[in-house]
mmCIF file of C-alpha atoms in Angstrom:
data_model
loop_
_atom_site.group_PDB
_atom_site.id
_atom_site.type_symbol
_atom_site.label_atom_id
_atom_site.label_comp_id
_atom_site.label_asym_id
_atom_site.label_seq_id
_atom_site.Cartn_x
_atom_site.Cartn_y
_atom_site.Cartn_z
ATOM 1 C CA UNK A 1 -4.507 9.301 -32.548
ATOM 2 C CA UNK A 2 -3.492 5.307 -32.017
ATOM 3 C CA UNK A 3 -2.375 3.863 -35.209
ATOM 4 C CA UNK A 4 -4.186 0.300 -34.046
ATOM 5 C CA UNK A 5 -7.136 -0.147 -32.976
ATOM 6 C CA UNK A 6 -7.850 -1.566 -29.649
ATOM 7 C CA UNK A 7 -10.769 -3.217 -28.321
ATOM 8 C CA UNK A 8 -12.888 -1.059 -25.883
ATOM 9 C CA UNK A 9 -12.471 -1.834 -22.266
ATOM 10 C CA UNK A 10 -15.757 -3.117 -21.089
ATOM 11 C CA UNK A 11 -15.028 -4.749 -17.267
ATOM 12 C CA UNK A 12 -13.378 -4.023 -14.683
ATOM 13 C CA UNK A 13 -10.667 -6.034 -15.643
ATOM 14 C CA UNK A 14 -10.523 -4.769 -19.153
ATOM 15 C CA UNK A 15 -10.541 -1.623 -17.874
ATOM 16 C CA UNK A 16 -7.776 -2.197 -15.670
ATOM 17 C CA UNK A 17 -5.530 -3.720 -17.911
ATOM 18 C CA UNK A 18 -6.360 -0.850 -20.581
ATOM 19 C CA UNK A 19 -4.684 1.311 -17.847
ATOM 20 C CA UNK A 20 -2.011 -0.896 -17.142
ATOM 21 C CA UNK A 21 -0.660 -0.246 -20.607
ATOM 22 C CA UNK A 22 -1.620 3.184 -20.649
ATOM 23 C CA UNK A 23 0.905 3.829 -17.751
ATOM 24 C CA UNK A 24 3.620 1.561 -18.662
ATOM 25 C CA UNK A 25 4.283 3.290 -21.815
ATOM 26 C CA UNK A 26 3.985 6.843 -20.355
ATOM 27 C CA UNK A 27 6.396 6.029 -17.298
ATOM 28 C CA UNK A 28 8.701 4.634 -20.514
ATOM 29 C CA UNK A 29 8.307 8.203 -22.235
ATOM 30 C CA UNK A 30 9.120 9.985 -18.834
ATOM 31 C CA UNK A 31 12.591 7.515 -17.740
ATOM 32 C CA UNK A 32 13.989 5.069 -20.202
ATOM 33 C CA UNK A 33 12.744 7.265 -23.514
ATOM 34 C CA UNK A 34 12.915 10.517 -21.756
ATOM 35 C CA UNK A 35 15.571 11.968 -24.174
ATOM 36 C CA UNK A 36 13.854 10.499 -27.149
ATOM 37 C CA UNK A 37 10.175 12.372 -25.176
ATOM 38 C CA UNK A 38 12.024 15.364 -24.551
ATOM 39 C CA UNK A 39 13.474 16.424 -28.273
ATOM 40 C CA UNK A 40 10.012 15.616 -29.754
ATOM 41 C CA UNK A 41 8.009 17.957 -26.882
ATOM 42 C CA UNK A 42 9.674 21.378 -29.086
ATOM 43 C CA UNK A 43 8.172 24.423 -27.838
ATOM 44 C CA UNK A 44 7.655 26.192 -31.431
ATOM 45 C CA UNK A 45 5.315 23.486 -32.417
ATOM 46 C CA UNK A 46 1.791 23.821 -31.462
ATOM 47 C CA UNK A 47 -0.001 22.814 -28.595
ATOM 48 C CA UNK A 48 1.280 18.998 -27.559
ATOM 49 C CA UNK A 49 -0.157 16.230 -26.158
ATOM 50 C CA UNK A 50 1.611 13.014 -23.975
ATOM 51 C CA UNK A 51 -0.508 9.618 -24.974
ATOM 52 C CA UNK A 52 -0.141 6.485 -23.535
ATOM 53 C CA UNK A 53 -1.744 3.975 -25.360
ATOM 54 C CA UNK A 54 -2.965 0.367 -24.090
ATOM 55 C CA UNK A 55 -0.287 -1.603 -26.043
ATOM 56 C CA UNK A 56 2.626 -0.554 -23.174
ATOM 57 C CA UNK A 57 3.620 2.520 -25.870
ATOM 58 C CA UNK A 58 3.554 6.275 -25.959
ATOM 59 C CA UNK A 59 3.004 9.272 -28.743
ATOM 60 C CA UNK A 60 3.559 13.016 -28.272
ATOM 61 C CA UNK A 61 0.620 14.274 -30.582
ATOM 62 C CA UNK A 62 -1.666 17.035 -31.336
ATOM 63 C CA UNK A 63 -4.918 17.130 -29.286
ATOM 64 C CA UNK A 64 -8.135 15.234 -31.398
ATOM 65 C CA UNK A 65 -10.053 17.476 -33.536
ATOM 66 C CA UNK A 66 -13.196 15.703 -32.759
ATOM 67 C CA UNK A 67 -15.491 17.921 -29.586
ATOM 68 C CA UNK A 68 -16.200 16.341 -26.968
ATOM 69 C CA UNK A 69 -13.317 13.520 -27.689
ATOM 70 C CA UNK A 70 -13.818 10.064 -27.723
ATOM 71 C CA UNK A 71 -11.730 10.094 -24.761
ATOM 72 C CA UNK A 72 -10.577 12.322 -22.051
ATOM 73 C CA UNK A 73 -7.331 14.270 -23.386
ATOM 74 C CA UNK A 74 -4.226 15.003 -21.921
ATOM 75 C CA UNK A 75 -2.620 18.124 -20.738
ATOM 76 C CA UNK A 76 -2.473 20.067 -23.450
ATOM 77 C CA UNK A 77 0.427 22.086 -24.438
ATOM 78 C CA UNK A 78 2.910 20.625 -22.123
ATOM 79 C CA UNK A 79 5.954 21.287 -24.723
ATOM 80 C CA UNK A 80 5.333 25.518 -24.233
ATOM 81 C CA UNK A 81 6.805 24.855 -20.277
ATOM 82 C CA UNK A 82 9.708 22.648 -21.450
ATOM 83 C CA UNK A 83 12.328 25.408 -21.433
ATOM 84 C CA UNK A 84 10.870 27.281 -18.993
ATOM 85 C CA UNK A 85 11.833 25.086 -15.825
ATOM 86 C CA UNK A 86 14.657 22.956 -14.596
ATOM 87 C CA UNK A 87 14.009 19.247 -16.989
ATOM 88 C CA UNK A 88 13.164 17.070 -13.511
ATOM 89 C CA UNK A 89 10.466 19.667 -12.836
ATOM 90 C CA UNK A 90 9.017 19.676 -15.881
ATOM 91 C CA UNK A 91 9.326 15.810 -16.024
ATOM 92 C CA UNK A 92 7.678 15.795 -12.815
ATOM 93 C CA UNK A 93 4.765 17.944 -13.893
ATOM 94 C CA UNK A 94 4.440 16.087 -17.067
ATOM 95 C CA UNK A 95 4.107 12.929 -14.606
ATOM 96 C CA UNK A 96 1.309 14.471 -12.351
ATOM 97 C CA UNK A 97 -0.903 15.473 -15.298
ATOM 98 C CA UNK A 98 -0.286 11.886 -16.727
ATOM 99 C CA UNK A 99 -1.423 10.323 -13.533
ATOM 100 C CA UNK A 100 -4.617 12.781 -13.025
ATOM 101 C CA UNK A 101 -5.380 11.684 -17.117
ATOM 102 C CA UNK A 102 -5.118 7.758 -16.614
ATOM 103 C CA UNK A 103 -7.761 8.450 -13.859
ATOM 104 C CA UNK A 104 -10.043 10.107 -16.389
ATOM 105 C CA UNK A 105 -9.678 7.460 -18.983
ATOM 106 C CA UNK A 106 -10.090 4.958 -16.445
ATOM 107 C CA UNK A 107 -13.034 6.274 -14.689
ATOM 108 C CA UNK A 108 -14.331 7.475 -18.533
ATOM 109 C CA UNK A 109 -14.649 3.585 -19.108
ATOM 110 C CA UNK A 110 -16.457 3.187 -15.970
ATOM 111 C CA UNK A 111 -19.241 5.755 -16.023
ATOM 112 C CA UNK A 112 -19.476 4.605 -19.946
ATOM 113 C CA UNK A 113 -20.469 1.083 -19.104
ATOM 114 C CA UNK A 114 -22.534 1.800 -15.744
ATOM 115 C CA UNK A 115 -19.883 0.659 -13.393
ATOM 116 C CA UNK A 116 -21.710 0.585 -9.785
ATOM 117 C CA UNK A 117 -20.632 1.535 -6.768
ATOM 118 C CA UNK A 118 -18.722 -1.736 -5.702
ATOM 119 C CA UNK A 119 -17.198 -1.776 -9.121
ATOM 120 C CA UNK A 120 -15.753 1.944 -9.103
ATOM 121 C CA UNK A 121 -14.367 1.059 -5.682
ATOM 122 C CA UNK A 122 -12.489 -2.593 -6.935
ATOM 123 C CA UNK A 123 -11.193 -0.796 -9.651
ATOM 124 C CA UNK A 124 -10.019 2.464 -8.008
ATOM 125 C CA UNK A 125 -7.977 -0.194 -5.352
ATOM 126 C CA UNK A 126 -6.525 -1.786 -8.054
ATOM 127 C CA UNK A 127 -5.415 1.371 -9.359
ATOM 128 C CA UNK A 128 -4.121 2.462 -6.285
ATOM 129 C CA UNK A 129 -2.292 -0.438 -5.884
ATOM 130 C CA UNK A 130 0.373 0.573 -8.503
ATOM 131 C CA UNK A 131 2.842 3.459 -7.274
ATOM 132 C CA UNK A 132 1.715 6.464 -9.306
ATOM 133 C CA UNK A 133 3.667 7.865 -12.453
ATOM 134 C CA UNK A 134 4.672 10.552 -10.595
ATOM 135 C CA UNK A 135 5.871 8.551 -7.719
ATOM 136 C CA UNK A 136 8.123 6.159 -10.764
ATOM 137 C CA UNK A 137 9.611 9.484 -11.612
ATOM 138 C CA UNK A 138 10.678 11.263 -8.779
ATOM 139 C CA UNK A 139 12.073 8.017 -7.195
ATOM 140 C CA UNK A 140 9.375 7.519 -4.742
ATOM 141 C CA UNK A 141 8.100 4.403 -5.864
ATOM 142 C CA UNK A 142 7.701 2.182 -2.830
ATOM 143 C CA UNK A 143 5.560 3.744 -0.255
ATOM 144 C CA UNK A 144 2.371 1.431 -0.206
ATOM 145 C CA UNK A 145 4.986 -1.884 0.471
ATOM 146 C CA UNK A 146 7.323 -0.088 3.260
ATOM 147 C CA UNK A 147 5.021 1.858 5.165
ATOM 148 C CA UNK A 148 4.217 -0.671 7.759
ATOM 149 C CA UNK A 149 8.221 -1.697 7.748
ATOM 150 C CA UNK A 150 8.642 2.347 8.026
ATOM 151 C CA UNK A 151 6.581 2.540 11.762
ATOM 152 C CA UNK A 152 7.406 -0.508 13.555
ATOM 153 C CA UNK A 153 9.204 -3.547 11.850
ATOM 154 C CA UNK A 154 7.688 -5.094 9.094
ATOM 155 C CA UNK A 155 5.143 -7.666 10.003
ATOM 156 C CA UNK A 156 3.838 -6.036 13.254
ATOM 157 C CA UNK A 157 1.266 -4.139 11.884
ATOM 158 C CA UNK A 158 -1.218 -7.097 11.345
ATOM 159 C CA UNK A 159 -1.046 -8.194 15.094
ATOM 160 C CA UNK A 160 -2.993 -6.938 17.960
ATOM 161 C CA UNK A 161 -2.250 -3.925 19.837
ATOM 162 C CA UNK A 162 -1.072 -4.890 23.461
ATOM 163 C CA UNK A 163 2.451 -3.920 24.066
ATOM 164 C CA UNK A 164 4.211 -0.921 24.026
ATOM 165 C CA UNK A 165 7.685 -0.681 22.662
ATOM 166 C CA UNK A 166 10.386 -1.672 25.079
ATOM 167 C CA UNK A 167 12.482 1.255 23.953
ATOM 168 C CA UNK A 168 12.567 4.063 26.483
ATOM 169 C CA UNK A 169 12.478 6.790 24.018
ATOM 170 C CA UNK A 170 8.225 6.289 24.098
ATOM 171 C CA UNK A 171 5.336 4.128 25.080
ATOM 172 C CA UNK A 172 4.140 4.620 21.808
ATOM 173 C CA UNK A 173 3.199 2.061 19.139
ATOM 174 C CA UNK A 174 3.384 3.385 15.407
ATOM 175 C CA UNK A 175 1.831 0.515 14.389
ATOM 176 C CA UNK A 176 0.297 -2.128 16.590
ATOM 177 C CA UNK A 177 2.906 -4.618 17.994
ATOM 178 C CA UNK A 178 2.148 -8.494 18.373
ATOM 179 C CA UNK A 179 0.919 -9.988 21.315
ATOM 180 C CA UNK A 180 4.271 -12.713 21.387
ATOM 181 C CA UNK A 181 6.214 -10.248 23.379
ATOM 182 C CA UNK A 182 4.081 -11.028 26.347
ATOM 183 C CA UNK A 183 6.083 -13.521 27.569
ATOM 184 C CA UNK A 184 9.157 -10.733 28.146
ATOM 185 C CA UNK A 185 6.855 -8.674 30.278
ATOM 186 C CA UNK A 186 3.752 -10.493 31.513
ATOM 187 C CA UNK A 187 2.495 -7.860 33.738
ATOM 188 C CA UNK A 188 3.040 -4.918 31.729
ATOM 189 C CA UNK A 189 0.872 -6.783 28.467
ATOM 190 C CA UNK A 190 -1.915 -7.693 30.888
ATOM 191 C CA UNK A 191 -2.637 -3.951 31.820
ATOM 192 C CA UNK A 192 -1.695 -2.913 27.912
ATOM 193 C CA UNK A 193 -4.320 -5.772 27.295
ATOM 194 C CA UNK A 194 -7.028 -4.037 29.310
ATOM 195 C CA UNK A 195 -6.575 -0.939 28.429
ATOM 196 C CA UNK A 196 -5.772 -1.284 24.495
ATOM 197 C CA UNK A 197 -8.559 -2.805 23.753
ATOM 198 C CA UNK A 198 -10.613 -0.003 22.877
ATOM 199 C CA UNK A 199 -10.313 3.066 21.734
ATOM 200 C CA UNK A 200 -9.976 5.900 24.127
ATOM 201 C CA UNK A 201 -11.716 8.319 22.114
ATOM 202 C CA UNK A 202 -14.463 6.737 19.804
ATOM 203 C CA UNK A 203 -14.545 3.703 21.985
ATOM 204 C CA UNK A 204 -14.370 1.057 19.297
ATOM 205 C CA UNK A 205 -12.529 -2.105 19.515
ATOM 206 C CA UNK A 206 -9.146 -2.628 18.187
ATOM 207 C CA UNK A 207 -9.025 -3.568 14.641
ATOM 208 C CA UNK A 208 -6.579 -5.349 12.269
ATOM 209 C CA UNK A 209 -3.762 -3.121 10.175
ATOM 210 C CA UNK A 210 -4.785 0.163 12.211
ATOM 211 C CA UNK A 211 -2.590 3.133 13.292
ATOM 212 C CA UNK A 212 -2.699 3.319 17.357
ATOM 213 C CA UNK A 213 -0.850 5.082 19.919
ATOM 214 C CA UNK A 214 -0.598 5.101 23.668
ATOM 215 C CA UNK A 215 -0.954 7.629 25.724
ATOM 216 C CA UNK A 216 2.034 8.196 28.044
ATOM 217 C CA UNK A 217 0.414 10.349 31.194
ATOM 218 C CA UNK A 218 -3.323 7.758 31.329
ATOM 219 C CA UNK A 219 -1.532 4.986 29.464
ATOM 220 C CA UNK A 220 -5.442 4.552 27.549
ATOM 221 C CA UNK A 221 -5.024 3.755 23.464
ATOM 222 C CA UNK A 222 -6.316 5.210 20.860
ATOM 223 C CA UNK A 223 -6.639 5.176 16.759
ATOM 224 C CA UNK A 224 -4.540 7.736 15.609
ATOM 225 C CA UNK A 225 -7.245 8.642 13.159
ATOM 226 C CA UNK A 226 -9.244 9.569 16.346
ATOM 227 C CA UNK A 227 -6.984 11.974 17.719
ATOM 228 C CA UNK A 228 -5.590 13.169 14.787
ATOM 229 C CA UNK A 229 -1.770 11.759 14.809
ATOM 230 C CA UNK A 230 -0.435 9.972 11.804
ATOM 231 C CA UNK A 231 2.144 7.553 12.208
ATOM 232 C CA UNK A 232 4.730 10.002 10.229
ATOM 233 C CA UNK A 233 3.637 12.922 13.087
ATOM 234 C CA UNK A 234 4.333 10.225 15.888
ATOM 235 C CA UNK A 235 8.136 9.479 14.907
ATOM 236 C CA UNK A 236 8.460 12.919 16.000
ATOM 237 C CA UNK A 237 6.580 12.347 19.303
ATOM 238 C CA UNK A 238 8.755 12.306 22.002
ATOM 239 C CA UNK A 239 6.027 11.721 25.160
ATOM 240 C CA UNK A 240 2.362 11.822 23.637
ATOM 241 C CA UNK A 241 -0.280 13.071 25.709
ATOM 242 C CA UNK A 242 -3.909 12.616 24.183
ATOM 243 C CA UNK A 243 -6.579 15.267 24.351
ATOM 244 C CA UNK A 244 -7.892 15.010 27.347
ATOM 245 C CA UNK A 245 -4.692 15.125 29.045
ATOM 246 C CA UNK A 246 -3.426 17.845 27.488
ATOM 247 C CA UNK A 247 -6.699 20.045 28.264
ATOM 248 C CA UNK A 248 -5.741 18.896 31.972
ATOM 249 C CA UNK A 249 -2.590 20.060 32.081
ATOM 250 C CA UNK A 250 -3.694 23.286 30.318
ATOM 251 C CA UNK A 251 -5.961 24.031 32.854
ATOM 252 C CA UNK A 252 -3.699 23.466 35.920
#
């Protein structure tokens, strides 16, 4: 299949970087080659395969002869649903099963060479890390760098949660505000300070970089994980009343 040979990926570095390359040159197949991708994925040929390989290039191929492979393989076929569906769909398809086969390869590596536990997990948030092909193709690139600007103004999410927004819209925090807008409403933070400290549900102390949200009928906090509100649900949120509240109200 690769026309040079490249040295096997042995850390988790290695390993890493091996999928580095890998992607770039499949996100180049799917956007800046796409036309170039797209006349060589012909639906009378035979069952087709995308490759990326590790030096930051791609191949549309026939699957490996060779059972099992050395490595993982690709979707196969992927040039029989070209004409079937609009091109950005199929692209987008294409992108998905690219993303689920870097995965293989890279985990392939890491069961090969005994990775342990701590070393799956470093290389999984490295992965992770990058925005997924799928995400380069369909525009969506950017999620992991503007969610925290998304809820609450980038830069607030690393602070402590003690105040509640001054809008009157909610008493909600998407994402926990800083402590340095005490000073506007002294009185207010002191009673946020008592009663965000813990959450209202598991009863654990606040924690850096978590989702929390206020209650607006007890005013108590608690992690959205908890109570089952993510902070794309809470935009929506008008007045948020937690569980407990709600079951009052219910019964009355």
């Amino acid at each position: 299949m690769e026309g040079i040979p490249h040295p096997i990926p042995r850390t988790v570095e290695e390993v890493f970087n091996d999928f580095k390359g890998r992607r770039s040159g499949l996100i180049k197949a799917l956007t800046t080659d796409v036309d170039k991708f797209y006349q060589q994925c012909d639906p009378e040929k035979e069952n087709l395969c995308l490759y990326g390989l590790p030096n930051e290039t791609w191949e549309v191929n026939l699957p490996v002869e060779e059972v099992p492979p050395e490595l993982p393989e690709p979707a196969l076929g992927i040039n029989f649903a070209r004409d079937g569906m609009q091109e950005k769909d199929w692209l987008s398809l294409v992108a998905v099963h690219s993303d689920s086969w870097l995965l293989s390869v890279a985990f392939y590596f890491g069961a090969r060479f005994g990775f342990g536990k701590n070393e799956r997990k470093r290389l999984f948030l490295m992965i992770n890390d990058l925005p997924s092909i799928f995400e380069v193709v369909t525009g969506n690139a950017k999620p992991s760098k503007d969610q925290s600007a998304n809820h609450n103004s980038s830069g607030k999410s690393k602070s402590s949660a003690k105040s509640r927004q001054s809008e009157p819209q909610s008493k909600m925090v998407k994402v926990s505000q800083p402590s340095k807008d005490e000073d506007e409403s002294g009185e207010e933070e002191e009673e946020d300070d008592e009663q965000g400290a813990t959450c209202g549900a598991c009863g654990d102390s606040y924690g850096t970089d978590e989702f929390w949200i206020c209650c607006d009928i007890c005013e108590r906090w608690f992690h959205g994980k908890c109570v089952k509100i993510t902070p794309a649900k809470a935009e929506h949120i008008k007045q948020y009343k937690c569980p407990s509240c709600s079951s009052k109200r219910a019964r009355v």
